[in-house]
Amino acid sequence: ANRNSSQPALAAPGLFVTQLLLIIGMAIGVVAALVVLSALAAADHRPRAIASKPGALLGLRGGGGVHDDGVTKPLVVVGSLNVDITIEVERLPKKEETVMASSPCTSVAVGGKGANQAAAAARLATGTGRPAVLVCEFGNDGYAETMRTALQEAGVDVSRCAHSAELPTGQGIVMLTPDGAASSIVVPGANAGWTAERAAALEELVCGASAVLLQREIPEEVNLAVARFACAAGVPVLQDVGGEDRPIDDELLREVAYVCPNETELERLTGMTIGSEAEI
């Protein structure tokens, strides 16, 4: 990655996909499963079994792969875009403690759970003809156009994204320790600027998707509106739990097909200790 101590720069275009894949990790596996399940749904429209635990199968409601006119249905991601600013540290600071970074520079890359999902989906769909469409809010700062270009180079369709006139691009402040563990703080920026009208305008796109992916870094009412459209049209919805730290609305859970938490999020959702595979 290009680094500069006074003015962070994005990773060089040729290194973008590699750096992004390091950030998205688990998202690739999740989206890979979704691509397979979406293909299966095209051949079998029967509801799947309902499960009661977060992270388990909550019931796949239809879905399909091709429109009546023969056009391949897109994977649609509605969600967040962040500028990820990574700081390398030997350890995390304690309360009221200051620690020095282990590197003299920060690294900056495209991030946000929505952008990560879309980039992973685009990479997995290479050669299949299935578009990966991201719907997000770019900010009013200098990062916006750089983010747009990087996503397009990764194969993501950003034609349905908007620009906020009032808010900057969201930011993810990542503290990375030598063991590879990353702790983050998200500054919402333009991700908080979604409106009900903006969500309502997505109905046609969502209803024509093969699957819809959501996260919790945009307002919950937007996720609920999108999930309602999708569920009514028989389009499966995958809800990533990462993002806002509060209980998921029961109404939203009724509209989604899959809930995908990591170990920390699963522990927070259930109130149970998650320290081993058996406990998971």
PDB file of C-alpha atoms in Angstrom:
ATOM      1  CA  ALA A   1       0.000   0.000   0.000  1.00  0.00           C
ATOM      2  CA  ASN A   2       1.075   3.580  -0.557  1.00  0.00           C
ATOM      3  CA  ARG A   3       1.713   5.279   2.744  1.00  0.00           C
ATOM      4  CA  ASN A   4       2.349   8.882   3.683  1.00  0.00           C
ATOM      5  CA  SER A   5       2.636  10.166   7.219  1.00  0.00           C
ATOM      6  CA  SER A   6       1.154  13.562   6.434  1.00  0.00           C
ATOM      7  CA  GLN A   7      -1.607  12.678   3.949  1.00  0.00           C
ATOM      8  CA  PRO A   8      -2.794   9.053   3.773  1.00  0.00           C
ATOM      9  CA  ALA A   9      -3.275   7.673   0.277  1.00  0.00           C
ATOM     10  CA  LEU A  10      -5.290   4.760  -0.955  1.00  0.00           C
ATOM     11  CA  ALA A  11      -3.615   1.527  -1.916  1.00  0.00           C
ATOM     12  CA  ALA A  12      -2.214   1.442  -5.426  1.00  0.00           C
ATOM     13  CA  PRO A  13      -4.868   0.182  -7.899  1.00  0.00           C
ATOM     14  CA  GLY A  14      -2.894  -2.965  -8.661  1.00  0.00           C
ATOM     15  CA  LEU A  15      -2.874  -3.935  -4.981  1.00  0.00           C
ATOM     16  CA  PHE A  16      -6.474  -2.984  -4.265  1.00  0.00           C
ATOM     17  CA  VAL A  17      -8.076  -6.431  -4.538  1.00  0.00           C
ATOM     18  CA  THR A  18      -5.393  -8.081  -2.406  1.00  0.00           C
ATOM     19  CA  GLN A  19      -5.702  -5.492   0.341  1.00  0.00           C
ATOM     20  CA  LEU A  20      -9.488  -5.590   0.229  1.00  0.00           C
ATOM     21  CA  LEU A  21      -9.539  -9.377   0.509  1.00  0.00           C
ATOM     22  CA  LEU A  22      -7.423  -9.176   3.654  1.00  0.00           C
ATOM     23  CA  ILE A  23      -9.990  -6.810   5.146  1.00  0.00           C
ATOM     24  CA  ILE A  24     -13.110  -8.737   4.199  1.00  0.00           C
ATOM     25  CA  GLY A  25     -11.981 -12.229   5.303  1.00  0.00           C
ATOM     26  CA  MET A  26     -15.127 -13.906   6.470  1.00  0.00           C
ATOM     27  CA  ALA A  27     -17.322 -11.958   4.059  1.00  0.00           C
ATOM     28  CA  ILE A  28     -15.980 -13.976   1.127  1.00  0.00           C
ATOM     29  CA  GLY A  29     -17.093 -17.249   2.667  1.00  0.00           C
ATOM     30  CA  VAL A  30     -20.493 -15.825   3.533  1.00  0.00           C
ATOM     31  CA  VAL A  31     -21.100 -14.480   0.043  1.00  0.00           C
ATOM     32  CA  ALA A  32     -19.810 -17.687  -1.554  1.00  0.00           C
ATOM     33  CA  ALA A  33     -22.427 -19.610   0.387  1.00  0.00           C
ATOM     34  CA  LEU A  34     -25.060 -17.104  -0.685  1.00  0.00           C
ATOM     35  CA  VAL A  35     -24.158 -17.445  -4.372  1.00  0.00           C
ATOM     36  CA  VAL A  36     -24.553 -21.217  -4.144  1.00  0.00           C
ATOM     37  CA  LEU A  37     -27.800 -20.956  -2.199  1.00  0.00           C
ATOM     38  CA  SER A  38     -29.190 -18.447  -4.693  1.00  0.00           C
ATOM     39  CA  ALA A  39     -28.442 -20.849  -7.523  1.00  0.00           C
ATOM     40  CA  LEU A  40     -30.166 -23.646  -5.649  1.00  0.00           C
ATOM     41  CA  ALA A  41     -33.157 -21.394  -5.030  1.00  0.00           C
ATOM     42  CA  ALA A  42     -33.613 -21.012  -8.774  1.00  0.00           C
ATOM     43  CA  ALA A  43     -34.387 -24.729  -8.972  1.00  0.00           C
ATOM     44  CA  ASP A  44     -36.295 -25.092  -5.701  1.00  0.00           C
ATOM     45  CA  HIS A  45     -38.729 -22.425  -4.486  1.00  0.00           C
ATOM     46  CA  ARG A  46     -39.966 -24.307  -1.443  1.00  0.00           C
ATOM     47  CA  PRO A  47     -39.457 -22.576   1.930  1.00  0.00           C
ATOM     48  CA  ARG A  48     -36.556 -23.937   3.942  1.00  0.00           C
ATOM     49  CA  ALA A  49     -36.774 -25.070   7.536  1.00  0.00           C
ATOM     50  CA  ILE A  50     -37.047 -22.297  10.122  1.00  0.00           C
ATOM     51  CA  ALA A  51     -34.383 -22.197  12.850  1.00  0.00           C
ATOM     52  CA  SER A  52     -34.470 -20.240  16.107  1.00  0.00           C
ATOM     53  CA  LYS A  53     -30.831 -19.321  16.737  1.00  0.00           C
ATOM     54  CA  PRO A  54     -29.028 -16.289  15.275  1.00  0.00           C
ATOM     55  CA  GLY A  55     -26.583 -17.321  12.577  1.00  0.00           C
ATOM     56  CA  ALA A  56     -28.612 -20.410  11.672  1.00  0.00           C
ATOM     57  CA  LEU A  57     -30.896 -20.940   8.679  1.00  0.00           C
ATOM     58  CA  LEU A  58     -34.005 -18.791   9.090  1.00  0.00           C
ATOM     59  CA  GLY A  59     -35.760 -19.938   5.917  1.00  0.00           C
ATOM     60  CA  LEU A  60     -34.978 -19.211   2.270  1.00  0.00           C
ATOM     61  CA  ARG A  61     -37.945 -17.569   0.596  1.00  0.00           C
ATOM     62  CA  GLY A  62     -37.692 -18.324  -3.088  1.00  0.00           C
ATOM     63  CA  GLY A  63     -35.287 -16.331  -5.203  1.00  0.00           C
ATOM     64  CA  GLY A  64     -34.049 -17.032  -8.711  1.00  0.00           C
ATOM     65  CA  GLY A  65     -31.203 -16.517 -11.076  1.00  0.00           C
ATOM     66  CA  VAL A  66     -32.639 -15.170 -14.328  1.00  0.00           C
ATOM     67  CA  HIS A  67     -35.343 -12.639 -15.302  1.00  0.00           C
ATOM     68  CA  ASP A  68     -38.091 -13.599 -17.721  1.00  0.00           C
ATOM     69  CA  ASP A  69     -36.195 -11.747 -20.477  1.00  0.00           C
ATOM     70  CA  GLY A  70     -33.139 -13.942 -19.919  1.00  0.00           C
ATOM     71  CA  VAL A  71     -31.074 -11.293 -18.129  1.00  0.00           C
ATOM     72  CA  THR A  72     -29.129 -12.614 -15.126  1.00  0.00           C
ATOM     73  CA  LYS A  73     -30.441 -11.191 -11.857  1.00  0.00           C
ATOM     74  CA  PRO A  74     -27.897  -9.175  -9.852  1.00  0.00           C
ATOM     75  CA  LEU A  75     -26.684  -9.657  -6.328  1.00  0.00           C
ATOM     76  CA  VAL A  76     -27.660  -6.378  -4.640  1.00  0.00           C
ATOM     77  CA  VAL A  77     -25.829  -4.970  -1.623  1.00  0.00           C
ATOM     78  CA  VAL A  78     -27.517  -2.095   0.196  1.00  0.00           C
ATOM     79  CA  GLY A  79     -25.223  -0.659   2.817  1.00  0.00           C
ATOM     80  CA  SER A  80     -22.136   1.138   3.952  1.00  0.00           C
ATOM     81  CA  LEU A  81     -18.983   2.536   2.432  1.00  0.00           C
ATOM     82  CA  ASN A  82     -16.076   3.604   4.650  1.00  0.00           C
ATOM     83  CA  VAL A  83     -12.540   4.798   4.260  1.00  0.00           C
ATOM     84  CA  ASP A  84     -10.632   2.322   6.425  1.00  0.00           C
ATOM     85  CA  ILE A  85      -7.701   3.964   8.218  1.00  0.00           C
ATOM     86  CA  THR A  86      -5.536   1.264   9.793  1.00  0.00           C
ATOM     87  CA  ILE A  87      -3.118   1.951  12.647  1.00  0.00           C
ATOM     88  CA  GLU A  88      -0.643  -0.778  13.573  1.00  0.00           C
ATOM     89  CA  VAL A  89      -0.068  -1.121  17.334  1.00  0.00           C
ATOM     90  CA  GLU A  90       1.760  -3.613  19.547  1.00  0.00           C
ATOM     91  CA  ARG A  91      -1.270  -3.751  21.858  1.00  0.00           C
ATOM     92  CA  LEU A  92      -4.531  -1.918  22.392  1.00  0.00           C
ATOM     93  CA  PRO A  93      -4.486   1.007  24.835  1.00  0.00           C
ATOM     94  CA  LYS A  94      -6.079   0.643  28.252  1.00  0.00           C
ATOM     95  CA  LYS A  95      -8.562   3.202  29.558  1.00  0.00           C
ATOM     96  CA  GLU A  96      -6.988   6.690  29.661  1.00  0.00           C
ATOM     97  CA  GLU A  97      -3.735   5.307  28.241  1.00  0.00           C
ATOM     98  CA  THR A  98      -1.825   6.543  25.209  1.00  0.00           C
ATOM     99  CA  VAL A  99       0.177   4.078  23.114  1.00  0.00           C
ATOM    100  CA  MET A 100       2.435   4.754  20.156  1.00  0.00           C
ATOM    101  CA  ALA A 101       1.745   3.168  16.800  1.00  0.00           C
ATOM    102  CA  SER A 102       4.252   0.535  15.749  1.00  0.00           C
ATOM    103  CA  SER A 103       4.398   1.983  12.246  1.00  0.00           C
ATOM    104  CA  PRO A 104       5.158   5.628  11.428  1.00  0.00           C
ATOM    105  CA  CYS A 105       2.341   5.701   8.873  1.00  0.00           C
ATOM    106  CA  THR A 106      -1.308   4.743   8.604  1.00  0.00           C
ATOM    107  CA  SER A 107      -2.672   2.743   5.673  1.00  0.00           C
ATOM    108  CA  VAL A 108      -5.881   3.706   3.941  1.00  0.00           C
ATOM    109  CA  ALA A 109      -8.185   1.454   1.901  1.00  0.00           C
ATOM    110  CA  VAL A 110     -11.760   1.019   0.775  1.00  0.00           C
ATOM    111  CA  GLY A 111     -13.857  -0.467   3.577  1.00  0.00           C
ATOM    112  CA  GLY A 112     -17.296  -0.627   5.105  1.00  0.00           C
ATOM    113  CA  LYS A 113     -19.239  -3.863   5.384  1.00  0.00           C
ATOM    114  CA  GLY A 114     -21.413  -3.025   2.392  1.00  0.00           C
ATOM    115  CA  ALA A 115     -18.485  -2.237   0.098  1.00  0.00           C
ATOM    116  CA  ASN A 116     -16.679  -5.357   1.332  1.00  0.00           C
ATOM    117  CA  GLN A 117     -19.669  -7.565   0.549  1.00  0.00           C
ATOM    118  CA  ALA A 118     -20.038  -6.047  -2.911  1.00  0.00           C
ATOM    119  CA  ALA A 119     -16.346  -6.458  -3.774  1.00  0.00           C
ATOM    120  CA  ALA A 120     -16.404 -10.084  -2.617  1.00  0.00           C
ATOM    121  CA  ALA A 121     -19.587 -10.774  -4.583  1.00  0.00           C
ATOM    122  CA  ALA A 122     -18.131  -9.196  -7.730  1.00  0.00           C
ATOM    123  CA  ARG A 123     -14.970 -11.290  -7.458  1.00  0.00           C
ATOM    124  CA  LEU A 124     -16.888 -14.515  -6.869  1.00  0.00           C
ATOM    125  CA  ALA A 125     -19.260 -13.776  -9.740  1.00  0.00           C
ATOM    126  CA  THR A 126     -16.458 -13.208 -12.258  1.00  0.00           C
ATOM    127  CA  GLY A 127     -17.267 -15.094 -15.449  1.00  0.00           C
ATOM    128  CA  THR A 128     -20.842 -15.923 -14.435  1.00  0.00           C
ATOM    129  CA  GLY A 129     -22.488 -12.832 -15.897  1.00  0.00           C
ATOM    130  CA  ARG A 130     -24.105 -12.058 -12.541  1.00  0.00           C
ATOM    131  CA  PRO A 131     -23.675  -8.350 -11.659  1.00  0.00           C
ATOM    132  CA  ALA A 132     -22.806  -7.244  -8.131  1.00  0.00           C
ATOM    133  CA  VAL A 133     -24.597  -3.956  -7.469  1.00  0.00           C
ATOM    134  CA  LEU A 134     -23.709  -1.729  -4.511  1.00  0.00           C
ATOM    135  CA  VAL A 135     -26.122   0.928  -3.282  1.00  0.00           C
ATOM    136  CA  CYS A 136     -24.338   3.263  -0.876  1.00  0.00           C
ATOM    137  CA  GLU A 137     -23.773   6.929  -0.038  1.00  0.00           C
ATOM    138  CA  PHE A 138     -20.506   8.568  -1.055  1.00  0.00           C
ATOM    139  CA  GLY A 139     -19.441  11.577   1.003  1.00  0.00           C
ATOM    140  CA  ASN A 140     -18.765  15.167  -0.018  1.00  0.00           C
ATOM    141  CA  ASP A 141     -14.996  14.870   0.406  1.00  0.00           C
ATOM    142  CA  GLY A 142     -11.979  13.991  -1.702  1.00  0.00           C
ATOM    143  CA  TYR A 143     -12.233  10.301  -0.868  1.00  0.00           C
ATOM    144  CA  ALA A 144     -15.515   9.805  -2.751  1.00  0.00           C
ATOM    145  CA  GLU A 145     -14.209   9.634  -6.307  1.00  0.00           C
ATOM    146  CA  THR A 146     -11.227   7.514  -5.282  1.00  0.00           C
ATOM    147  CA  MET A 147     -13.568   5.065  -3.563  1.00  0.00           C
ATOM    148  CA  ARG A 148     -15.810   4.942  -6.636  1.00  0.00           C
ATOM    149  CA  THR A 149     -12.880   4.213  -8.953  1.00  0.00           C
ATOM    150  CA  ALA A 150     -11.488   1.482  -6.695  1.00  0.00           C
ATOM    151  CA  LEU A 151     -14.862  -0.270  -6.471  1.00  0.00           C
ATOM    152  CA  GLN A 152     -15.346  -0.132 -10.227  1.00  0.00           C
ATOM    153  CA  GLU A 153     -11.894  -1.643 -10.716  1.00  0.00           C
ATOM    154  CA  ALA A 154     -12.993  -4.484  -8.434  1.00  0.00           C
ATOM    155  CA  GLY A 155     -15.948  -5.149 -10.755  1.00  0.00           C
ATOM    156  CA  VAL A 156     -18.672  -3.550  -8.614  1.00  0.00           C
ATOM    157  CA  ASP A 157     -21.592  -1.741 -10.274  1.00  0.00           C
ATOM    158  CA  VAL A 158     -21.864   1.616  -8.454  1.00  0.00           C
ATOM    159  CA  SER A 159     -24.388   3.218 -10.802  1.00  0.00           C
ATOM    160  CA  ARG A 160     -27.080   3.245  -8.099  1.00  0.00           C
ATOM    161  CA  CYS A 161     -24.919   4.945  -5.461  1.00  0.00           C
ATOM    162  CA  ALA A 162     -25.584   8.530  -4.355  1.00  0.00           C
ATOM    163  CA  HIS A 163     -23.525  11.433  -3.001  1.00  0.00           C
ATOM    164  CA  SER A 164     -24.258  13.237   0.255  1.00  0.00           C
ATOM    165  CA  ALA A 165     -24.010  17.012  -0.027  1.00  0.00           C
ATOM    166  CA  GLU A 166     -23.789  17.485   3.746  1.00  0.00           C
ATOM    167  CA  LEU A 167     -21.723  14.609   5.125  1.00  0.00           C
ATOM    168  CA  PRO A 168     -18.213  13.246   4.493  1.00  0.00           C
ATOM    169  CA  THR A 169     -17.446   9.664   3.539  1.00  0.00           C
ATOM    170  CA  GLY A 170     -17.769   7.273   6.495  1.00  0.00           C
ATOM    171  CA  GLN A 171     -14.569   6.226   8.208  1.00  0.00           C
ATOM    172  CA  GLY A 172     -13.418   3.064   9.923  1.00  0.00           C
ATOM    173  CA  ILE A 173     -10.566   3.560  12.396  1.00  0.00           C
ATOM    174  CA  VAL A 174      -8.863   0.166  12.694  1.00  0.00           C
ATOM    175  CA  MET A 175      -6.277  -0.756  15.339  1.00  0.00           C
ATOM    176  CA  LEU A 176      -4.316  -3.779  14.135  1.00  0.00           C
ATOM    177  CA  THR A 177      -2.164  -5.845  16.509  1.00  0.00           C
ATOM    178  CA  PRO A 178       0.711  -8.165  15.455  1.00  0.00           C
ATOM    179  CA  ASP A 179      -1.456 -11.287  15.846  1.00  0.00           C
ATOM    180  CA  GLY A 180      -3.767  -9.984  13.114  1.00  0.00           C
ATOM    181  CA  ALA A 181      -6.625  -9.018  15.447  1.00  0.00           C
ATOM    182  CA  ALA A 182      -8.405  -5.824  14.391  1.00  0.00           C
ATOM    183  CA  SER A 183     -10.484  -3.583  16.658  1.00  0.00           C
ATOM    184  CA  SER A 184     -12.478  -0.846  14.959  1.00  0.00           C
ATOM    185  CA  ILE A 185     -14.444   2.337  15.559  1.00  0.00           C
ATOM    186  CA  VAL A 186     -16.797   3.436  12.780  1.00  0.00           C
ATOM    187  CA  VAL A 187     -17.609   7.090  12.128  1.00  0.00           C
ATOM    188  CA  PRO A 188     -20.834   6.890  10.059  1.00  0.00           C
ATOM    189  CA  GLY A 189     -20.470   9.999   7.913  1.00  0.00           C
ATOM    190  CA  ALA A 190     -22.620   9.726   4.777  1.00  0.00           C
ATOM    191  CA  ASN A 191     -23.823   6.260   5.860  1.00  0.00           C
ATOM    192  CA  ALA A 192     -26.067   8.057   8.370  1.00  0.00           C
ATOM    193  CA  GLY A 193     -27.563  10.265   5.651  1.00  0.00           C
ATOM    194  CA  TRP A 194     -29.971   7.691   4.202  1.00  0.00           C
ATOM    195  CA  THR A 195     -33.611   8.773   3.992  1.00  0.00           C
ATOM    196  CA  ALA A 196     -36.908   6.879   3.771  1.00  0.00           C
ATOM    197  CA  GLU A 197     -37.392   8.282   0.267  1.00  0.00           C
ATOM    198  CA  ARG A 198     -34.027   6.927  -0.831  1.00  0.00           C
ATOM    199  CA  ALA A 199     -34.922   3.472   0.484  1.00  0.00           C
ATOM    200  CA  ALA A 200     -38.347   3.535  -1.203  1.00  0.00           C
ATOM    201  CA  ALA A 201     -36.735   4.265  -4.562  1.00  0.00           C
ATOM    202  CA  LEU A 202     -34.906   0.913  -4.410  1.00  0.00           C
ATOM    203  CA  GLU A 203     -38.026  -1.270  -4.617  1.00  0.00           C
ATOM    204  CA  GLU A 204     -37.699  -2.176  -8.306  1.00  0.00           C
ATOM    205  CA  LEU A 205     -33.978  -2.951  -8.029  1.00  0.00           C
ATOM    206  CA  VAL A 206     -34.440  -5.076  -4.901  1.00  0.00           C
ATOM    207  CA  CYS A 207     -37.405  -7.000  -6.269  1.00  0.00           C
ATOM    208  CA  GLY A 208     -35.411  -7.900  -9.376  1.00  0.00           C
ATOM    209  CA  ALA A 209     -32.384  -9.213  -7.477  1.00  0.00           C
ATOM    210  CA  SER A 210     -31.274 -12.822  -7.050  1.00  0.00           C
ATOM    211  CA  ALA A 211     -30.371 -12.017  -3.430  1.00  0.00           C
ATOM    212  CA  VAL A 212     -29.956  -8.949  -1.208  1.00  0.00           C
ATOM    213  CA  LEU A 213     -27.166  -8.401   1.325  1.00  0.00           C
ATOM    214  CA  LEU A 214     -27.522  -6.037   4.279  1.00  0.00           C
ATOM    215  CA  GLN A 215     -25.413  -4.955   7.274  1.00  0.00           C
ATOM    216  CA  ARG A 216     -25.933  -2.687  10.292  1.00  0.00           C
ATOM    217  CA  GLU A 217     -23.840   0.362   9.362  1.00  0.00           C
ATOM    218  CA  ILE A 218     -26.767   2.258   7.835  1.00  0.00           C
ATOM    219  CA  PRO A 219     -30.053   3.217   9.575  1.00  0.00           C
ATOM    220  CA  GLU A 220     -32.098   0.193  10.642  1.00  0.00           C
ATOM    221  CA  GLU A 221     -35.261   1.562   9.022  1.00  0.00           C
ATOM    222  CA  VAL A 222     -33.516   1.391   5.652  1.00  0.00           C
ATOM    223  CA  ASN A 223     -32.664  -2.274   6.190  1.00  0.00           C
ATOM    224  CA  LEU A 224     -36.243  -2.975   7.209  1.00  0.00           C
ATOM    225  CA  ALA A 225     -37.705  -1.246   4.143  1.00  0.00           C
ATOM    226  CA  VAL A 226     -35.353  -3.096   1.796  1.00  0.00           C
ATOM    227  CA  ALA A 227     -35.972  -6.443   3.506  1.00  0.00           C
ATOM    228  CA  ARG A 228     -39.738  -5.946   3.187  1.00  0.00           C
ATOM    229  CA  PHE A 229     -39.449  -5.342  -0.555  1.00  0.00           C
ATOM    230  CA  ALA A 230     -37.240  -8.389  -0.989  1.00  0.00           C
ATOM    231  CA  CYS A 231     -39.317 -10.731   1.130  1.00  0.00           C
ATOM    232  CA  ALA A 232     -42.543  -9.728  -0.637  1.00  0.00           C
ATOM    233  CA  ALA A 233     -40.891 -10.518  -3.976  1.00  0.00           C
ATOM    234  CA  GLY A 234     -39.470 -13.849  -2.820  1.00  0.00           C
ATOM    235  CA  VAL A 235     -35.878 -12.588  -2.867  1.00  0.00           C
ATOM    236  CA  PRO A 236     -33.656 -14.055  -0.097  1.00  0.00           C
ATOM    237  CA  VAL A 237     -32.025 -11.535   2.283  1.00  0.00           C
ATOM    238  CA  LEU A 238     -28.721 -12.086   4.091  1.00  0.00           C
ATOM    239  CA  GLN A 239     -28.269  -9.849   7.169  1.00  0.00           C
ATOM    240  CA  ASP A 240     -24.728  -9.328   8.420  1.00  0.00           C
ATOM    241  CA  VAL A 241     -24.938  -8.513  12.139  1.00  0.00           C
ATOM    242  CA  GLY A 242     -21.818  -6.332  12.184  1.00  0.00           C
ATOM    243  CA  GLY A 243     -22.283  -2.636  12.838  1.00  0.00           C
ATOM    244  CA  GLU A 244     -24.707  -1.002  15.247  1.00  0.00           C
ATOM    245  CA  ASP A 245     -24.515  -2.434  18.766  1.00  0.00           C
ATOM    246  CA  ARG A 246     -28.153  -2.927  19.706  1.00  0.00           C
ATOM    247  CA  PRO A 247     -30.742  -5.713  19.424  1.00  0.00           C
ATOM    248  CA  ILE A 248     -32.040  -6.475  15.940  1.00  0.00           C
ATOM    249  CA  ASP A 249     -35.676  -5.561  15.448  1.00  0.00           C
ATOM    250  CA  ASP A 250     -37.935  -8.638  15.514  1.00  0.00           C
ATOM    251  CA  GLU A 251     -39.779  -7.385  12.449  1.00  0.00           C
ATOM    252  CA  LEU A 252     -36.531  -7.263  10.494  1.00  0.00           C
ATOM    253  CA  LEU A 253     -35.643 -10.795  11.564  1.00  0.00           C
ATOM    254  CA  ARG A 254     -38.959 -12.033  10.190  1.00  0.00           C
ATOM    255  CA  GLU A 255     -38.075 -10.631   6.758  1.00  0.00           C
ATOM    256  CA  VAL A 256     -34.560 -12.075   6.353  1.00  0.00           C
ATOM    257  CA  ALA A 257     -33.460 -15.527   5.255  1.00  0.00           C
ATOM    258  CA  TYR A 258     -30.078 -15.654   6.982  1.00  0.00           C
ATOM    259  CA  VAL A 259     -28.453 -13.874   9.937  1.00  0.00           C
ATOM    260  CA  CYS A 260     -24.635 -13.924   9.902  1.00  0.00           C
ATOM    261  CA  PRO A 261     -22.792 -12.904  13.084  1.00  0.00           C
ATOM    262  CA  ASN A 262     -19.155 -13.528  13.919  1.00  0.00           C
ATOM    263  CA  GLU A 263     -18.274 -15.000  17.326  1.00  0.00           C
ATOM    264  CA  THR A 264     -18.285 -11.668  19.168  1.00  0.00           C
ATOM    265  CA  GLU A 265     -21.588 -10.604  17.610  1.00  0.00           C
ATOM    266  CA  LEU A 266     -23.167 -13.983  18.346  1.00  0.00           C
ATOM    267  CA  GLU A 267     -22.156 -13.665  22.007  1.00  0.00           C
ATOM    268  CA  ARG A 268     -23.636 -10.170  22.167  1.00  0.00           C
ATOM    269  CA  LEU A 269     -26.900 -11.234  20.512  1.00  0.00           C
ATOM    270  CA  THR A 270     -27.484 -14.327  22.625  1.00  0.00           C
ATOM    271  CA  GLY A 271     -26.006 -13.217  25.949  1.00  0.00           C
ATOM    272  CA  MET A 272     -24.216 -16.579  26.038  1.00  0.00           C
ATOM    273  CA  THR A 273     -20.512 -17.372  26.306  1.00  0.00           C
ATOM    274  CA  ILE A 274     -19.009 -18.246  22.935  1.00  0.00           C
ATOM    275  CA  GLY A 275     -15.566 -19.647  23.687  1.00  0.00           C
ATOM    276  CA  SER A 276     -15.474 -22.918  21.771  1.00  0.00           C
ATOM    277  CA  GLU A 277     -16.928 -24.660  18.749  1.00  0.00           C
ATOM    278  CA  ALA A 278     -19.215 -26.655  21.032  1.00  0.00           C
ATOM    279  CA  GLU A 279     -20.614 -23.481  22.611  1.00  0.00           C
ATOM    280  CA  ILE A 280     -21.183 -21.971  19.164  1.00  0.00           C
TER     281      ILE A 280
END
